[in-house]
Short mmCIF file of C-alpha atoms in Angstrom, two decimals:
data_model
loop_
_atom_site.label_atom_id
_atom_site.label_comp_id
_atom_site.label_asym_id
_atom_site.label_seq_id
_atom_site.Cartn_x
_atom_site.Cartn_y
_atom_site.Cartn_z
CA UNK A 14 -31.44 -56.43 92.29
CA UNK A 15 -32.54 -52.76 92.49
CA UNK A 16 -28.89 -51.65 92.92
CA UNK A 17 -27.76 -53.75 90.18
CA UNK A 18 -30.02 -52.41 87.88
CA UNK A 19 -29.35 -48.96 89.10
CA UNK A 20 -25.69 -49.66 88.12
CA UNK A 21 -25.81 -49.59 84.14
CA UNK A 22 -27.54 -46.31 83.83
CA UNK A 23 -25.41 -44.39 86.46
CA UNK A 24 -22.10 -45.61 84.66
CA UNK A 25 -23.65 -44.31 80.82
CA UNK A 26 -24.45 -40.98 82.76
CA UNK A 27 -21.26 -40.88 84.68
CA UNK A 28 -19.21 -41.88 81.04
CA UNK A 29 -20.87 -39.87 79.01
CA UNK A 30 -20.81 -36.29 81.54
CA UNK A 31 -16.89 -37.37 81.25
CA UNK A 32 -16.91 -37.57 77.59
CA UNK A 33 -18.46 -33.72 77.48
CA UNK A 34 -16.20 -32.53 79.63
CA UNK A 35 -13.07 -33.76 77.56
CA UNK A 36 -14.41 -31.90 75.36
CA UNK A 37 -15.31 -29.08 76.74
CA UNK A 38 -14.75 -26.13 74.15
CA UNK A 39 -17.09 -27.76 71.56
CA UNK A 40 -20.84 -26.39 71.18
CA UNK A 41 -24.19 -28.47 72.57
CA UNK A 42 -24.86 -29.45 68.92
CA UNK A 43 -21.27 -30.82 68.47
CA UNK A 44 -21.99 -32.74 71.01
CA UNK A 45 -25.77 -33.75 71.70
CA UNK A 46 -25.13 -37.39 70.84
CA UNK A 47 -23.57 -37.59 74.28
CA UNK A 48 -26.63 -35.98 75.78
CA UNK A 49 -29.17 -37.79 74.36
CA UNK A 50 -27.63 -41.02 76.14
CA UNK A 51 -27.49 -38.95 79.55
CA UNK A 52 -31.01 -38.39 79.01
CA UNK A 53 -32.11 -41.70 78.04
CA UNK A 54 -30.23 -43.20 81.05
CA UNK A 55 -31.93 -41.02 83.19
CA UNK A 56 -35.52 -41.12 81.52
CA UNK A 57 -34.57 -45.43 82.30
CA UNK A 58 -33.65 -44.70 85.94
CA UNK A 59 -36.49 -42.36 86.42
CA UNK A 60 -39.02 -45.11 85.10
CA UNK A 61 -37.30 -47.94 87.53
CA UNK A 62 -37.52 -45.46 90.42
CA UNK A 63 -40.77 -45.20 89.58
CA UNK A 64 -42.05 -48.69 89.21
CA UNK A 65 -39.84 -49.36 92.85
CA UNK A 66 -41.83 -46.86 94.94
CA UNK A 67 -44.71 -47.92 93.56
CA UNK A 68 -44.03 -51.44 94.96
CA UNK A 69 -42.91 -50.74 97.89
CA UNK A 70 -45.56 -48.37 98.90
CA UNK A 71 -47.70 -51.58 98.15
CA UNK A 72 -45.67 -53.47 100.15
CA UNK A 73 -46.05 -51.62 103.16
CA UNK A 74 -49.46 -50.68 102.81
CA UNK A 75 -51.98 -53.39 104.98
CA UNK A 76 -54.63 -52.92 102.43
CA UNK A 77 -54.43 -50.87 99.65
CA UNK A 78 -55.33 -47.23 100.11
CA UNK A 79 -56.37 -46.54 96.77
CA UNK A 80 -59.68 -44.98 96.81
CA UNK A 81 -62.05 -47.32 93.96
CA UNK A 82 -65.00 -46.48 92.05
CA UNK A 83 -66.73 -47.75 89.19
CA UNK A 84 -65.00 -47.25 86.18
CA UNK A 85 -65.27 -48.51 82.44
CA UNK A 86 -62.77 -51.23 82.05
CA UNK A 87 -64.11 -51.11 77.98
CA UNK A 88 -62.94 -47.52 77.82
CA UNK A 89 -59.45 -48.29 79.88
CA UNK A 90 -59.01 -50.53 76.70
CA UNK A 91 -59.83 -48.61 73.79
CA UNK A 92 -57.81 -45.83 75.28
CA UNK A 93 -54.64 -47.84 75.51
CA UNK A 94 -54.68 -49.45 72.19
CA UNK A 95 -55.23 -46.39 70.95
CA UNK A 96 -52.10 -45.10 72.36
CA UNK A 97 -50.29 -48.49 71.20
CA UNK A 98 -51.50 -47.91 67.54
CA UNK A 99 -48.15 -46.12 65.92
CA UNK A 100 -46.09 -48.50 67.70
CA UNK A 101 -47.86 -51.49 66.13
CA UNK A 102 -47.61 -49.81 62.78
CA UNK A 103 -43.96 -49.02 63.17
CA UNK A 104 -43.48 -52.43 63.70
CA UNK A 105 -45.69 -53.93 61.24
CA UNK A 106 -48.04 -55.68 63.30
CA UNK A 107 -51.24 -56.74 62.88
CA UNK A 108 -53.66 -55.47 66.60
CA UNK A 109 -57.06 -57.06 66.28
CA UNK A 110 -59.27 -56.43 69.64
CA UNK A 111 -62.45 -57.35 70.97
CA UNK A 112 -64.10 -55.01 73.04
CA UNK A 113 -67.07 -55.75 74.76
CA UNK A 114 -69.06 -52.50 75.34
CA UNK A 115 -70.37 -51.33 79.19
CA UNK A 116 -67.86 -53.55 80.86
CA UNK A 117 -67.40 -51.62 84.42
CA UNK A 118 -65.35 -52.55 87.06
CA UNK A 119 -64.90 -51.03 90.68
CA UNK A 120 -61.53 -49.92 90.57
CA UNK A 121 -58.90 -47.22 89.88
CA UNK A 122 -58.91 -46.41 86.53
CA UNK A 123 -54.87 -45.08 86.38
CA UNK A 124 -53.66 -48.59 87.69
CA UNK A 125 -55.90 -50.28 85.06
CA UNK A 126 -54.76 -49.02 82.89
CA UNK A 127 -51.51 -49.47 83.53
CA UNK A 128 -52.07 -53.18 84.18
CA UNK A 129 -53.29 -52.91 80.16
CA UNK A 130 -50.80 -51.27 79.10
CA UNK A 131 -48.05 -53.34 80.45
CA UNK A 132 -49.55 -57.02 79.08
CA UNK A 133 -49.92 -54.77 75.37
CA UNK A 134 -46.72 -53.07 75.68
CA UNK A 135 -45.26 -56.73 76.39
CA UNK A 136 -47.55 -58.62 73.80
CA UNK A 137 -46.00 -55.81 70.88
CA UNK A 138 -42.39 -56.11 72.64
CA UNK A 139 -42.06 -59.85 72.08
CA UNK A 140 -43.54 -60.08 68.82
CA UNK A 141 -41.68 -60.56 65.73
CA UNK A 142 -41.93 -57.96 63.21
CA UNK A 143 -45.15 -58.76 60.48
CA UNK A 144 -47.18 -61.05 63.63
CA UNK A 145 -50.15 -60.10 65.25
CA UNK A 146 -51.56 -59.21 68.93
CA UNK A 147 -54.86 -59.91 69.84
CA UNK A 148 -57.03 -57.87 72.63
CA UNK A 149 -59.99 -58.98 74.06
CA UNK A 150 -62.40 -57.72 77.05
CA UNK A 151 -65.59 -59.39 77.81
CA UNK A 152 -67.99 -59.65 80.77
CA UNK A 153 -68.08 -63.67 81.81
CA UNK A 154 -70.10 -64.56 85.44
CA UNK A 155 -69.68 -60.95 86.64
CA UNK A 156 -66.25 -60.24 86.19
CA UNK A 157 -64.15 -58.85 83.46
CA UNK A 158 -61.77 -61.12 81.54
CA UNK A 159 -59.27 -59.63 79.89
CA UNK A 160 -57.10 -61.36 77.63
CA UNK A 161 -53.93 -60.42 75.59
CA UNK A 162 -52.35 -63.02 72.89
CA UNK A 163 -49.41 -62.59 70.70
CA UNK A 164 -47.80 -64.62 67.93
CA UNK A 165 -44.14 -64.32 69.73
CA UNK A 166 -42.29 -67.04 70.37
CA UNK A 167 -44.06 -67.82 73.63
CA UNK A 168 -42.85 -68.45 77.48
CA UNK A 169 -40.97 -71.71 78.20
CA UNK A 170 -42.77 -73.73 80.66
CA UNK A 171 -39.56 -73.57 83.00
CA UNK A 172 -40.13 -69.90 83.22
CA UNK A 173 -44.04 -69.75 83.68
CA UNK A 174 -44.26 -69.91 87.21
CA UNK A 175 -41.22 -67.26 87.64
CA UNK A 176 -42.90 -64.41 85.20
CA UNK A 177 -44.34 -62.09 88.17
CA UNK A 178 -41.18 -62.41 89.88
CA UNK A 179 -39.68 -58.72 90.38
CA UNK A 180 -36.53 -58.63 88.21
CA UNK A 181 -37.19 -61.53 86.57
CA UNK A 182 -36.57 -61.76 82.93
CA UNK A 183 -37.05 -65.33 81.16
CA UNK A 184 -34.14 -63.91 77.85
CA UNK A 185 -31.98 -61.71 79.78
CA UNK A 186 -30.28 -60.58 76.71
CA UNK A 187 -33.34 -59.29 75.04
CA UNK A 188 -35.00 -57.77 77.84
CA UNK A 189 -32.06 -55.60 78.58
CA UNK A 190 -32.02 -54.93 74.78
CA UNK A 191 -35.59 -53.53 74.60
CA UNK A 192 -34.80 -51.98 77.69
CA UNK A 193 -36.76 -53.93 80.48
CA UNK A 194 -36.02 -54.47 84.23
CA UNK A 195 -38.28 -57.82 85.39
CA UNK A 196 -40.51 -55.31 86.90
CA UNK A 197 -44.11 -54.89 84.53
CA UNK A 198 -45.71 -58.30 84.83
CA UNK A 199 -44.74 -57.53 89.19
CA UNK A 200 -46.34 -54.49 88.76
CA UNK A 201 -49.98 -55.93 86.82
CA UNK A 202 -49.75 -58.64 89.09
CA UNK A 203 -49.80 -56.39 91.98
CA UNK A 204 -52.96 -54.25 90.43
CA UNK A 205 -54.84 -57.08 89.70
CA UNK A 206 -54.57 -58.84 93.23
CA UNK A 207 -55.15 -55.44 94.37
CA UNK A 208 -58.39 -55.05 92.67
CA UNK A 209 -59.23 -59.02 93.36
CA UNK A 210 -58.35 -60.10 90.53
CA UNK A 211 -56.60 -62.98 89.25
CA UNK A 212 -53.64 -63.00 86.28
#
C-alpha cells in the first residue's frame, strides 16, 4: 500500500523534472508552474513518509516511549480550531465548539493535538461548502470526551468498522482528490489507544 501510494507522487516529480528539462533555455518564472507540482508532490510524499515512520516506530515499540505529563486537553482544542479558523471561512462553514475549561489529561500534548487536528481537519474536509462542524470537549466520570460532528454526508455503515484501517479510504475518488492516503483516522486511533483512550 505504502509503495503504491509512493507511486503517484514520484511519477508527477519524475514528469514534471522532464518537462523542465525540455525546456531547458527558458527562465524559473517561465516555468514555475512545473515547479510548484514538484514541490507539492514532494511536500505529499514528505507528509506520507512522515505519518509511516510514525507508525511504524509505534509498531515496534512494546509500550510507547513517549514521556506523558499532565497537559490541558481544553487548550490542545482552542489552539487547533484556532488554526482551522481561515480554512472554515474559506469554505464557508459554520465551526461552533464547546469547550469545557480545566479539562487536563496525562498525556503528550504534540500527539493530542494531532489526534484533534486530524478528526477537525476531516470533519471540514468532508463537509459540503455552507454546513457546519461542531467541537465539543467536556470532562464526563474522569475522562475527557471529545467529540467532533459534521453535516457531511456521513460514513456508510459498510465502511464503519474499516475507517482506522491504514490506507483505507471509504470514496477513493475523493480522498485522492483532497489529497488523502487512508492514514489520519490510523494515526488518532493509534494516539488515543496510546494514551488509553477509546475512539
Amino acid at each position: 500500500d505504502a509503495s503504491h501510494e509512493l507511486k503517484t507522487p514520484l511519477t508527477v516529480i519524475n514528469t514534471n523534472a522532464d518537462v523542465l528539462l525540455i525546456h531547458r533555455d527558458n527562465t524559473i518564472e517561465q516555468e514555475k508552474k512545473w515547479i510548484y507540482y514538484i514541490k507539492d508532490a514532494a511536500a505529499g510524499m514528505t507528509k506520507l513518509t512522515n505519518d509511516l515512520l510514525y507508525l511504524a516506530k509505534v509498531d515496534h515499540s512494546a509500550e510507547n516511549n513517549t514521556v506523558k505529563s499532565v497537559v490541558s486537553m481544553s487548550s490542545a482544542a482552542e489552539s487547533v480550531i484556532l488554526t482551522m479558523e481561515a480554512v472554515v471561512f474559506e469554505k464557508n462553514l459554520s465551526l461552533t465548539d464547546s469547550i469545557e475549561e480545566n479539562v487536563y489529561v496525562k498525556g503528550d500534548l504534540g500527539q493530542l493535538k494531532q489526534l484533534i487536528m486530524i478528526l477537525l481537519d476531516n470533519a471540514v474536509k468532508y463537509t459540503n461548502e455552507g454546513g457546519s462542524v461542531e467541537v465539543n470537549l467536556s470532562r464526563s466520570e474522569g475522562k475527557a470526551r471529545l467529540s467532533v460532528k459534521n453535516t457531511g454526508e456521513g460514513i456508510k455503515a459498510e465502511d464503519a468498522a474499516k475507517i482506522f484501517d491504514r490506507f483505507y479510504r471509504s470514496d477513493k475518488s475523493r480522498s485522492r482528490q483532497s489529497g488523502g492516503y487512508g492514514l489520519g483516522l490510523a494515526i488518532a486511533k493509534t494516539i488515543a489507544v496510546s494514551h488509553k483512550g477509546d475512539i
